[in-house]
Amino acid sequence: MSSLCRNSLILMTAFALLAGCDREARDVRGKPFGETVPGPSPDTIFPGGAPRGALDPRLAAYGRNAYAISQGQQLFIRMNCVGCHAHGGGGMGPALMDAQWRYGGRIDQIAATIAEGRPNGMPSWRGKLTNQQIWQLAAFVRSLSGQEPKDAVSARADELSNTPPETQTRREPVMPADSAQQ
Amino acid sequence: MRWRRLWVALLLLPSLGGCSGIQTSLGGDGADGASFIRLFTIFLVVCGIMYLLVVAALAVAIGRRRDGGRRALTVDNGSHHESSPLVRSALVGWGALIAVGLIALTIASFFTDRSAAARARHSSFAVKIIANQWWWDVIYTTPDSSKIVHTANELHLPVGVEAEVELQSNDVIHSFWVPNLAGKQDLIPGRTTDIQLLPTRTGLYRAQCAEFCGTQHANMALVVTVESKADFLNWIAQQRRPAFAPASRLELAGYRYVTTRECSSCHNITGTPAGGQIGPDLTHLASRRTLAAGTLPMNRGNLYGWVADPQSQKPGSQMPTIGLAPNDLHAVVAYLERLK
Amino acid sequence: MSRPPKRPAAEKPQIVRDGPDLTGPELADRLDATWARPRGLIGWLATVDHKEIGIRYIVTALAFLALGGLMALHMRLQLMFPDSQWLGAGAFNETFTMHGTTMMFLFAVPVMQGVQIYLAPIMVGTRAMAFPRLTAFSYYMYLFGGLFLWTAHFLHFGPDNGWFSYVPLAGPQYGIGKRADVWAQTVTFTEIAGLAVAVTLVVTILKQRAPGMTLARMPIFVWATLVTSLMVIFSMPSVALVSGMLLSDRLVGTQFFNPVEHGDPLLWQHLFWFFGHPEVYIIFLPATGFVSEIVSTFSRRAIFGYPVVVLSLVSTGILAFGLWVHHMFATGLPRVGYSFYTAASMAVSIPTGLQIFCWIATIWEGRPRLQVPMLYVIGFIITFVIGGLSGVIIAAVPLDLQLHDTYFIVAHFHYVLIGGAVFPLLGAITYWYPKFTGRMMSERLGRIGFWTIFLGFQLAFFPMHFAGLMGMPRRVYTYPAGMGLELPNMLSSIGSAVVAVAVLMFVVNMLASLRAGVAAGPDPWDAPSLEWAVASPPPHYNFAHIPAVESRTPLWDAKDGLPVVHGLRVDERELILTSVISAAPDLREPSAVPSIWPFISAVAVAVTFICSVFSPWALAFGAVPAAAALIAWFWPKTPGANPEPQIT
């Protein structure tokens, strides 16, 4: 085999293997840097407004991390997010499994929503959950609409079965809501 | 039963200190624990005799090879398919001996089991234990719901009274085991199991989870206090009171933090706005002997360490490291120490 | 796909059979040409020679033994002192999971099967196994499964929920990441390999025995192989099923173990232990076969009470399926039901007790020679019986409720597994090493190694009985000071180091003797069974002429040379099939030639399984190359140059 072929095979294998580390790492304490959830500002707390700018890749890694998604799943149940959002289908609160994101569907946008609260009933969790927990919840919420890699997601919780397993969820496109549809 | 305990102790000499420990099957501090020691002794004696017979027979069989006078039944003299009638009868005798011994042991085991079951029908009061990763939720139920006592990682029992302990799990399979008092029983999500505890001696005992339940399975212990009936009733009465109000300015600052910030999302402190149902009840935290399900002894230094960074004490546990500012930490710990 | 061997065009093809006019070196050359495999890497991968495959199984299993043993040393180092923080909780959980999974799935069963694959065909007097390519396939499946597990471990996504992987801890909510899927798929690999070998062994033993070797004349080791393989066939589907159910729950969201949706976590335990209990007898019974062979040879007489030993094997095999609930005594099932399993668990020790009597009686009536294999048998009896008796103790429900999930159980099963399987295995390797390699292992180093492992084992595991009685549960990465557990744990850790040294000594003995051992002839021990009639190591074709057997100890009873059967072809691979019970000659059957397709099929299936851990689509896409490889494997053969005349 030519040396180019061999080297690229080694490189591909290395990347494939390293991907395992990202998914399986269990960061129990959270790193001090990335735990800052974007703060509120007057021009973001309305439908369609959302933090702009590039996302720190270390925060995007929350979405690929199985431990973060699993902790997010447990927090979703224990903090009674299911009370308003059910298991993604919505109720009093909007559905989280679909393509509509009033305040943005990127992970830092969802984390901002959870931390700040939103008009019409979404409570503010800043100071009630640690920032790491908020990022974990955001990662789980994204997995409900299939945004996260399927190998980091768990198929179901040990709960009543309400929704298709998250490993089978189709990846929904992320669209901001039309303000007329509220 | 002192002489029997002494004999067992001699037999098991290397287990130095085992007989007097706070977490040992040889403690015999409960009715089931004592019957365990009795039955175990019977089994040990019978099995020990069988073992000595086997080893003695083996030793003689090997030793015989030096005996030039006997006619060995080997291929060297063409008798390798023969066997002596004495040995053939011994086979039958050995089979009968094993069968008799095993039947006797099975019957002894059955009777111990039946007497434990008979005892189990006379329990006087009920406790419910719900296991979580990695702590124990202990609930003293009564028909009057205003008198229900909710505590965590500790169990108080009156001596000489049989307690019916109902066991449930919130997440994975755990196992509740107080070796000094009784055997273990699993706590399985989706079903309710039960165990009866009849302590016969006052004292402090340690229970531990005995079914692998995840990262911190090793640090999921529970302190069992067996006390006189009067002491027990005092303790229950004290547990029924709501939390003590903060007495100093520092404690007040801590009260404010605990009831409005992260702590209240998970913990309940009766008589305050902190009403979280996910973590251990903290109403009388400072009256407990340990922190974090037996991981740390209860004292000020450990309270500081636990509250400041639980993940360094019990990595993987469900309590997050909040990253408290120093003033908040002082205030919170001061308030927690108030919760006697 | 096979082709007939090339012949020069001038030579007229003839069917060549062995017989009085074709013997000696000329016969040996012909048979060698027919039964040898092509040289080179492809030939090595394509082998169907059961001896080569058996050696590969044994060597691979010993490598996994070393890896699993390293895990054990890590655990013992961590537990040497109380409140130790050397190996954290997560790493410790991975370590004990890898230790258990490796020892149970990648070492204990495969090494026994490897020795069975090597010896059973020769002991029954045939030239090959019934399904040689299936055996080759099963080795590759085993190897790939083991490599998958260990690669995942080194990449930090190995399993960490114990070798038994209880749900809901290993389920989709609490089993985070892909670790439990790796475990479940490793089980799938090893179960397929184990089942394939078991099927092959059963058919080989029942249909390919030498003429005259009735069931009542089979060596005890062959009986043990037969019973074990039947147990594998009935028990392994249970664990393959339950690991498949776990994968299904975790990957596609089925509800098998979700109590909220009418599943049940206890279903896992029932199905797992329905396999798990027979599994330990699958490991133990071949070891009793080793012991019977060694005791017979080294006492210079046939085993005492042959019918009793055989019936003990069979009844242990049957009874083993009725005990599994004794692993679940603490789960809150009805107590009266438990009594049945207590009685059954006690009853299963009766046949084993009778076997022990027969072995000791054989020694008693014979003239024992205390060479290294016999030392291991003595060590086995002394050690295993302790484990068996501690098993009788924990068969009682009231006792088990205290001792379950404590270090008492750890002591019990190491006594029966190491004492009851590893000691006989080491004796067996020493005993059959001259047959495998043509050289003797060093007797002196063997003796030192035996005493080291025997004493080191007692030091390591006897204190665990006390640790368990004193309240130390299993699977804990540390324990508090002041509970009296320091001394037993320290002793165990020191003992484990001694055991490690002994294992190293044994391996050094094996390797050094390959070059420097005393050369061995066909029968260095003057043993009675058929494998000692062939050269050491045996030629590719095992026997130049298939022997006929007239007693249980053919080599001891046929002083003028073994009677043989003539008439098998030497230009094609051919075996003789005999009837099941009385081994009357029945048919001549072709035997498979070397083929690369088992290897390629194993690669295709392995890739499918491994990728299906990450995405269920792999099953759909991976089925295509796997099916293609299997089709190529089973493609009908063109008749050779010399087909048998048709019978009309």
PDB file of N, CA, C and O in Angstrom, chain A residues 17 20-21 23-24 26 66-67 70-71 73-74 77-78 150-162 165 167-168, chain C residues 151 155-157 160 168 171-174 176-179 248-261 614 616:
ATOM      1  N   LEU A  17     -10.862   6.748  16.427  1.00  0.00           N
ATOM      2  CA  LEU A  17     -10.661   6.270  17.784  1.00  0.00           C
ATOM      3  C   LEU A  17     -10.746   7.409  18.787  1.00  0.00           C
ATOM      4  O   LEU A  17     -11.315   7.278  19.856  1.00  0.00           O
ATOM      5  N   GLY A  20     -13.966   8.493  20.308  1.00  0.00           N
ATOM      6  CA  GLY A  20     -14.468   7.789  21.477  1.00  0.00           C
ATOM      7  C   GLY A  20     -14.199   8.559  22.743  1.00  0.00           C
ATOM      8  O   GLY A  20     -15.019   8.612  23.650  1.00  0.00           O
ATOM      9  N   CYS A  21     -13.019   9.203  22.816  1.00  0.00           N
ATOM     10  CA  CYS A  21     -12.672   9.908  24.041  1.00  0.00           C
ATOM     11  C   CYS A  21     -13.646  11.039  24.299  1.00  0.00           C
ATOM     12  O   CYS A  21     -14.050  11.277  25.429  1.00  0.00           O
ATOM     13  N   ARG A  23     -16.725  11.352  23.438  1.00  0.00           N
ATOM     14  CA  ARG A  23     -18.062  10.924  23.797  1.00  0.00           C
ATOM     15  C   ARG A  23     -18.105  10.368  25.203  1.00  0.00           C
ATOM     16  O   ARG A  23     -19.071  10.520  25.913  1.00  0.00           O
ATOM     17  N   GLU A  24     -17.051   9.678  25.606  1.00  0.00           N
ATOM     18  CA  GLU A  24     -17.137   8.895  26.828  1.00  0.00           C
ATOM     19  C   GLU A  24     -16.581   9.599  28.050  1.00  0.00           C
ATOM     20  O   GLU A  24     -16.732   9.091  29.153  1.00  0.00           O
ATOM     21  N   ARG A  26     -16.117  11.664  31.286  1.00  0.00           N
ATOM     22  CA  ARG A  26     -17.096  12.034  32.313  1.00  0.00           C
ATOM     23  C   ARG A  26     -16.519  13.169  33.128  1.00  0.00           C
ATOM     24  O   ARG A  26     -15.756  12.946  34.053  1.00  0.00           O
ATOM     25  N   ALA A  66     -21.633  11.885  25.972  1.00  0.00           N
ATOM     26  CA  ALA A  66     -22.717  11.031  26.450  1.00  0.00           C
ATOM     27  C   ALA A  66     -23.048  11.313  27.910  1.00  0.00           C
ATOM     28  O   ALA A  66     -24.213  11.261  28.317  1.00  0.00           O
ATOM     29  N   TYR A  67     -22.043  11.616  28.722  1.00  0.00           N
ATOM     30  CA  TYR A  67     -22.302  11.895  30.129  1.00  0.00           C
ATOM     31  C   TYR A  67     -23.139  13.153  30.278  1.00  0.00           C
ATOM     32  O   TYR A  67     -24.097  13.191  31.060  1.00  0.00           O
ATOM     33  N   SER A  70     -26.682  12.409  29.241  1.00  0.00           N
ATOM     34  CA  SER A  70     -27.343  11.558  30.224  1.00  0.00           C
ATOM     35  C   SER A  70     -27.698  12.342  31.481  1.00  0.00           C
ATOM     36  O   SER A  70     -28.809  12.213  32.024  1.00  0.00           O
ATOM     37  N   GLN A  71     -26.780  13.165  31.957  1.00  0.00           N
ATOM     38  CA  GLN A  71     -27.100  13.994  33.113  1.00  0.00           C
ATOM     39  C   GLN A  71     -28.233  14.950  32.772  1.00  0.00           C
ATOM     40  O   GLN A  71     -29.123  15.202  33.587  1.00  0.00           O
ATOM     41  N   GLN A  73     -30.605  14.405  30.719  1.00  0.00           N
ATOM     42  CA  GLN A  73     -31.841  13.617  30.714  1.00  0.00           C
ATOM     43  C   GLN A  73     -32.378  13.458  32.127  1.00  0.00           C
ATOM     44  O   GLN A  73     -33.576  13.600  32.373  1.00  0.00           O
ATOM     45  N   GLN A  74     -31.501  13.192  33.065  1.00  0.00           N
ATOM     46  CA  GLN A  74     -31.948  13.020  34.438  1.00  0.00           C
ATOM     47  C   GLN A  74     -32.437  14.341  35.019  1.00  0.00           C
ATOM     48  O   GLN A  74     -33.448  14.377  35.722  1.00  0.00           O
ATOM     49  N   ILE A  77     -35.951  15.283  33.913  1.00  0.00           N
ATOM     50  CA  ILE A  77     -37.016  14.633  34.661  1.00  0.00           C
ATOM     51  C   ILE A  77     -37.098  15.199  36.067  1.00  0.00           C
ATOM     52  O   ILE A  77     -38.178  15.550  36.556  1.00  0.00           O
ATOM     53  N   ARG A  78     -35.958  15.313  36.731  1.00  0.00           N
ATOM     54  CA  ARG A  78     -35.992  15.681  38.152  1.00  0.00           C
ATOM     55  C   ARG A  78     -36.373  17.124  38.385  1.00  0.00           C
ATOM     56  O   ARG A  78     -36.981  17.453  39.395  1.00  0.00           O
ATOM     57  N   LYS A 150     -25.871  10.446  17.130  1.00  0.00           N
ATOM     58  CA  LYS A 150     -26.697   9.382  17.686  1.00  0.00           C
ATOM     59  C   LYS A 150     -25.926   8.465  18.612  1.00  0.00           C
ATOM     60  O   LYS A 150     -26.523   7.764  19.429  1.00  0.00           O
ATOM     61  N   ASP A 151     -24.608   8.420  18.495  1.00  0.00           N
ATOM     62  CA  ASP A 151     -23.907   7.483  19.366  1.00  0.00           C
ATOM     63  C   ASP A 151     -23.652   8.059  20.745  1.00  0.00           C
ATOM     64  O   ASP A 151     -23.181   7.358  21.626  1.00  0.00           O
ATOM     65  N   ALA A 152     -23.992   9.354  20.957  1.00  0.00           N
ATOM     66  CA  ALA A 152     -23.842   9.914  22.295  1.00  0.00           C
ATOM     67  C   ALA A 152     -25.160   9.919  23.050  1.00  0.00           C
ATOM     68  O   ALA A 152     -25.194  10.171  24.246  1.00  0.00           O
ATOM     69  N   VAL A 153     -26.232   9.623  22.354  1.00  0.00           N
ATOM     70  CA  VAL A 153     -27.569   9.783  22.912  1.00  0.00           C
ATOM     71  C   VAL A 153     -28.039   8.443  23.462  1.00  0.00           C
ATOM     72  O   VAL A 153     -27.699   7.396  22.921  1.00  0.00           O
ATOM     73  N   SER A 154     -28.856   8.475  24.488  1.00  0.00           N
ATOM     74  CA  SER A 154     -29.424   7.210  24.931  1.00  0.00           C
ATOM     75  C   SER A 154     -30.823   7.068  24.362  1.00  0.00           C
ATOM     76  O   SER A 154     -31.522   8.043  24.140  1.00  0.00           O
ATOM     77  N   ALA A 155     -31.220   5.836  24.105  1.00  0.00           N
ATOM     78  CA  ALA A 155     -32.454   5.597  23.368  1.00  0.00           C
ATOM     79  C   ALA A 155     -33.682   6.043  24.148  1.00  0.00           C
ATOM     80  O   ALA A 155     -34.630   6.563  23.590  1.00  0.00           O
ATOM     81  N   ARG A 156     -33.675   5.809  25.444  1.00  0.00           N
ATOM     82  CA  ARG A 156     -34.864   6.142  26.215  1.00  0.00           C
ATOM     83  C   ARG A 156     -34.446   6.298  27.671  1.00  0.00           C
ATOM     84  O   ARG A 156     -33.364   5.902  28.068  1.00  0.00           O
ATOM     85  N   ALA A 157     -35.352   6.899  28.447  1.00  0.00           N
ATOM     86  CA  ALA A 157     -35.176   6.867  29.892  1.00  0.00           C
ATOM     87  C   ALA A 157     -35.994   5.704  30.419  1.00  0.00           C
ATOM     88  O   ALA A 157     -36.815   5.125  29.709  1.00  0.00           O
ATOM     89  N   ASP A 158     -35.808   5.373  31.679  1.00  0.00           N
ATOM     90  CA  ASP A 158     -36.618   4.316  32.279  1.00  0.00           C
ATOM     91  C   ASP A 158     -37.957   4.912  32.729  1.00  0.00           C
ATOM     92  O   ASP A 158     -38.302   4.906  33.896  1.00  0.00           O
ATOM     93  N   GLU A 159     -38.662   5.447  31.779  1.00  0.00           N
ATOM     94  CA  GLU A 159     -39.914   6.154  32.053  1.00  0.00           C
ATOM     95  C   GLU A 159     -40.984   5.606  31.130  1.00  0.00           C
ATOM     96  O   GLU A 159     -40.720   4.734  30.309  1.00  0.00           O
ATOM     97  N   LEU A 160     -42.201   6.158  31.247  1.00  0.00           N
ATOM     98  CA  LEU A 160     -43.230   5.812  30.275  1.00  0.00           C
ATOM     99  C   LEU A 160     -42.758   6.218  28.894  1.00  0.00           C
ATOM    100  O   LEU A 160     -42.131   7.256  28.711  1.00  0.00           O
ATOM    101  N   SER A 161     -43.136   5.421  27.939  1.00  0.00           N
ATOM    102  CA  SER A 161     -42.659   5.656  26.583  1.00  0.00           C
ATOM    103  C   SER A 161     -43.601   6.621  25.886  1.00  0.00           C
ATOM    104  O   SER A 161     -44.744   6.293  25.621  1.00  0.00           O
ATOM    105  N   ASN A 162     -43.110   7.812  25.622  1.00  0.00           N
ATOM    106  CA  ASN A 162     -43.966   8.834  25.022  1.00  0.00           C
ATOM    107  C   ASN A 162     -43.557   9.210  23.623  1.00  0.00           C
ATOM    108  O   ASN A 162     -44.348   9.693  22.834  1.00  0.00           O
ATOM    109  N   PRO A 165     -37.642   6.624  20.261  1.00  0.00           N
ATOM    110  CA  PRO A 165     -36.338   6.654  20.938  1.00  0.00           C
ATOM    111  C   PRO A 165     -35.436   7.718  20.335  1.00  0.00           C
ATOM    112  O   PRO A 165     -35.440   7.943  19.124  1.00  0.00           O
ATOM    113  N   THR A 167     -32.424   7.738  19.745  1.00  0.00           N
ATOM    114  CA  THR A 167     -31.465   7.261  18.755  1.00  0.00           C
ATOM    115  C   THR A 167     -32.088   7.113  17.386  1.00  0.00           C
ATOM    116  O   THR A 167     -31.397   6.920  16.401  1.00  0.00           O
ATOM    117  N   GLN A 168     -33.411   7.167  17.320  1.00  0.00           N
ATOM    118  CA  GLN A 168     -34.077   7.044  16.028  1.00  0.00           C
ATOM    119  C   GLN A 168     -34.642   8.368  15.563  1.00  0.00           C
ATOM    120  O   GLN A 168     -35.263   8.443  14.512  1.00  0.00           O
TER     121      GLN A 168
ATOM    122  N   THR C 151      -9.622  -3.212  22.852  1.00  0.00           N
ATOM    123  CA  THR C 151      -9.393  -1.922  22.186  1.00  0.00           C
ATOM    124  C   THR C 151     -10.298  -0.861  22.796  1.00  0.00           C
ATOM    125  O   THR C 151      -9.867   0.263  23.084  1.00  0.00           O
ATOM    126  N   LEU C 155      -9.198   2.566  24.813  1.00  0.00           N
ATOM    127  CA  LEU C 155      -9.662   3.864  24.337  1.00  0.00           C
ATOM    128  C   LEU C 155     -10.672   4.480  25.295  1.00  0.00           C
ATOM    129  O   LEU C 155     -11.387   5.408  24.930  1.00  0.00           O
ATOM    130  N   HIS C 156     -10.760   3.958  26.489  1.00  0.00           N
ATOM    131  CA  HIS C 156     -11.573   4.544  27.552  1.00  0.00           C
ATOM    132  C   HIS C 156     -13.062   4.509  27.269  1.00  0.00           C
ATOM    133  O   HIS C 156     -13.791   5.354  27.787  1.00  0.00           O
ATOM    134  N   PHE C 157     -13.520   3.551  26.481  1.00  0.00           N
ATOM    135  CA  PHE C 157     -14.954   3.316  26.494  1.00  0.00           C
ATOM    136  C   PHE C 157     -15.255   1.830  26.692  1.00  0.00           C
ATOM    137  O   PHE C 157     -16.228   1.291  26.202  1.00  0.00           O
ATOM    138  N   ASP C 160     -17.971  -0.832  32.233  1.00  0.00           N
ATOM    139  CA  ASP C 160     -17.628  -0.563  33.636  1.00  0.00           C
ATOM    140  C   ASP C 160     -18.762  -0.920  34.571  1.00  0.00           C
ATOM    141  O   ASP C 160     -18.872  -0.345  35.662  1.00  0.00           O
ATOM    142  N   PRO C 168     -31.074  -2.000  35.831  1.00  0.00           N
ATOM    143  CA  PRO C 168     -31.013  -0.833  34.963  1.00  0.00           C
ATOM    144  C   PRO C 168     -29.673  -0.107  34.927  1.00  0.00           C
ATOM    145  O   PRO C 168     -29.541   0.861  34.180  1.00  0.00           O
ATOM    146  N   GLY C 171     -28.514  -0.148  31.591  1.00  0.00           N
ATOM    147  CA  GLY C 171     -29.578   0.161  30.646  1.00  0.00           C
ATOM    148  C   GLY C 171     -29.380   1.509  29.993  1.00  0.00           C
ATOM    149  O   GLY C 171     -28.372   2.179  30.211  1.00  0.00           O
ATOM    150  N   PRO C 172     -30.347   1.942  29.187  1.00  0.00           N
ATOM    151  CA  PRO C 172     -30.139   3.164  28.418  1.00  0.00           C
ATOM    152  C   PRO C 172     -30.039   4.418  29.267  1.00  0.00           C
ATOM    153  O   PRO C 172     -29.330   5.345  28.893  1.00  0.00           O
ATOM    154  N   GLN C 173     -30.716   4.474  30.430  1.00  0.00           N
ATOM    155  CA  GLN C 173     -30.654   5.722  31.184  1.00  0.00           C
ATOM    156  C   GLN C 173     -29.394   5.828  32.026  1.00  0.00           C
ATOM    157  O   GLN C 173     -28.775   6.880  32.089  1.00  0.00           O
ATOM    158  N   TYR C 174     -29.017   4.745  32.693  1.00  0.00           N
ATOM    159  CA  TYR C 174     -27.893   4.821  33.637  1.00  0.00           C
ATOM    160  C   TYR C 174     -26.601   4.280  33.067  1.00  0.00           C
ATOM    161  O   TYR C 174     -25.544   4.504  33.630  1.00  0.00           O
ATOM    162  N   ILE C 176     -24.124   4.971  30.724  1.00  0.00           N
ATOM    163  CA  ILE C 176     -23.828   6.143  29.910  1.00  0.00           C
ATOM    164  C   ILE C 176     -22.844   5.774  28.812  1.00  0.00           C
ATOM    165  O   ILE C 176     -21.886   5.049  29.041  1.00  0.00           O
ATOM    166  N   GLY C 177     -23.095   6.272  27.603  1.00  0.00           N
ATOM    167  CA  GLY C 177     -22.154   6.057  26.511  1.00  0.00           C
ATOM    168  C   GLY C 177     -22.302   4.680  25.897  1.00  0.00           C
ATOM    169  O   GLY C 177     -23.351   4.045  25.980  1.00  0.00           O
ATOM    170  N   LYS C 178     -21.246   4.220  25.308  1.00  0.00           N
ATOM    171  CA  LYS C 178     -21.283   2.966  24.553  1.00  0.00           C
ATOM    172  C   LYS C 178     -20.699   1.798  25.323  1.00  0.00           C
ATOM    173  O   LYS C 178     -20.535   0.703  24.780  1.00  0.00           O
ATOM    174  N   ARG C 179     -20.376   1.975  26.580  1.00  0.00           N
ATOM    175  CA  ARG C 179     -19.637   0.944  27.285  1.00  0.00           C
ATOM    176  C   ARG C 179     -20.417  -0.352  27.392  1.00  0.00           C
ATOM    177  O   ARG C 179     -19.892  -1.437  27.123  1.00  0.00           O
ATOM    178  N   SER C 248     -30.790  -4.015  22.207  1.00  0.00           N
ATOM    179  CA  SER C 248     -32.013  -3.494  21.618  1.00  0.00           C
ATOM    180  C   SER C 248     -32.601  -2.378  22.477  1.00  0.00           C
ATOM    181  O   SER C 248     -32.999  -1.322  21.975  1.00  0.00           O
ATOM    182  N   ASP C 249     -32.630  -2.564  23.792  1.00  0.00           N
ATOM    183  CA  ASP C 249     -33.104  -1.504  24.689  1.00  0.00           C
ATOM    184  C   ASP C 249     -32.284  -0.245  24.533  1.00  0.00           C
ATOM    185  O   ASP C 249     -32.803   0.871  24.507  1.00  0.00           O
ATOM    186  N   ARG C 250     -30.971  -0.416  24.427  1.00  0.00           N
ATOM    187  CA  ARG C 250     -30.081   0.735  24.434  1.00  0.00           C
ATOM    188  C   ARG C 250     -30.019   1.429  23.075  1.00  0.00           C
ATOM    189  O   ARG C 250     -29.806   2.626  23.012  1.00  0.00           O
ATOM    190  N   LEU C 251     -30.191   0.670  21.999  1.00  0.00           N
ATOM    191  CA  LEU C 251     -29.998   1.276  20.684  1.00  0.00           C
ATOM    192  C   LEU C 251     -31.302   1.709  20.042  1.00  0.00           C
ATOM    193  O   LEU C 251     -31.334   2.704  19.325  1.00  0.00           O
ATOM    194  N   VAL C 252     -32.363   0.944  20.257  1.00  0.00           N
ATOM    195  CA  VAL C 252     -33.591   1.284  19.558  1.00  0.00           C
ATOM    196  C   VAL C 252     -34.760   1.491  20.512  1.00  0.00           C
ATOM    197  O   VAL C 252     -35.895   1.613  20.067  1.00  0.00           O
ATOM    198  N   GLY C 253     -34.491   1.511  21.817  1.00  0.00           N
ATOM    199  CA  GLY C 253     -35.531   1.926  22.750  1.00  0.00           C
ATOM    200  C   GLY C 253     -36.619   0.915  23.016  1.00  0.00           C
ATOM    201  O   GLY C 253     -37.740   1.304  23.310  1.00  0.00           O
ATOM    202  N   THR C 254     -36.324  -0.374  22.944  1.00  0.00           N
ATOM    203  CA  THR C 254     -37.319  -1.358  23.389  1.00  0.00           C
ATOM    204  C   THR C 254     -37.423  -1.295  24.921  1.00  0.00           C
ATOM    205  O   THR C 254     -36.678  -0.582  25.570  1.00  0.00           O
ATOM    206  N   GLN C 255     -38.373  -2.017  25.473  1.00  0.00           N
ATOM    207  CA  GLN C 255     -38.714  -1.834  26.892  1.00  0.00           C
ATOM    208  C   GLN C 255     -38.533  -3.115  27.689  1.00  0.00           C
ATOM    209  O   GLN C 255     -39.202  -3.315  28.703  1.00  0.00           O
ATOM    210  N   PHE C 256     -37.622  -3.984  27.249  1.00  0.00           N
ATOM    211  CA  PHE C 256     -37.507  -5.267  27.924  1.00  0.00           C
ATOM    212  C   PHE C 256     -37.277  -5.117  29.430  1.00  0.00           C
ATOM    213  O   PHE C 256     -37.802  -5.893  30.210  1.00  0.00           O
ATOM    214  N   PHE C 257     -36.463  -4.157  29.806  1.00  0.00           N
ATOM    215  CA  PHE C 257     -36.065  -4.088  31.210  1.00  0.00           C
ATOM    216  C   PHE C 257     -36.579  -2.828  31.893  1.00  0.00           C
ATOM    217  O   PHE C 257     -36.114  -2.481  32.973  1.00  0.00           O
ATOM    218  N   ASN C 258     -37.541  -2.171  31.311  1.00  0.00           N
ATOM    219  CA  ASN C 258     -38.071  -0.929  31.864  1.00  0.00           C
ATOM    220  C   ASN C 258     -39.313  -1.250  32.679  1.00  0.00           C
ATOM    221  O   ASN C 258     -40.351  -1.578  32.125  1.00  0.00           O
ATOM    222  N   PRO C 259     -39.226  -1.170  34.008  1.00  0.00           N
ATOM    223  CA  PRO C 259     -40.374  -1.590  34.814  1.00  0.00           C
ATOM    224  C   PRO C 259     -41.599  -0.721  34.596  1.00  0.00           C
ATOM    225  O   PRO C 259     -42.728  -1.197  34.740  1.00  0.00           O
ATOM    226  N   VAL C 260     -41.381   0.554  34.231  1.00  0.00           N
ATOM    227  CA  VAL C 260     -42.517   1.441  34.046  1.00  0.00           C
ATOM    228  C   VAL C 260     -43.363   1.001  32.858  1.00  0.00           C
ATOM    229  O   VAL C 260     -44.559   1.221  32.818  1.00  0.00           O
ATOM    230  N   GLU C 261     -42.732   0.380  31.898  1.00  0.00           N
ATOM    231  CA  GLU C 261     -43.465  -0.067  30.719  1.00  0.00           C
ATOM    232  C   GLU C 261     -43.646  -1.577  30.738  1.00  0.00           C
ATOM    233  O   GLU C 261     -43.592  -2.229  29.698  1.00  0.00           O
ATOM    234  N   PHE C 614     -22.577   1.236  17.162  1.00  0.00           N
ATOM    235  CA  PHE C 614     -22.674   2.685  16.989  1.00  0.00           C
ATOM    236  C   PHE C 614     -23.894   3.094  16.184  1.00  0.00           C
ATOM    237  O   PHE C 614     -24.386   4.204  16.330  1.00  0.00           O
ATOM    238  N   PRO C 616     -27.598   1.171  14.336  1.00  0.00           N
ATOM    239  CA  PRO C 616     -28.292  -0.052  13.931  1.00  0.00           C
ATOM    240  C   PRO C 616     -28.258  -0.291  12.432  1.00  0.00           C
ATOM    241  O   PRO C 616     -28.457  -1.420  11.980  1.00  0.00           O
TER     242      PRO C 616
END
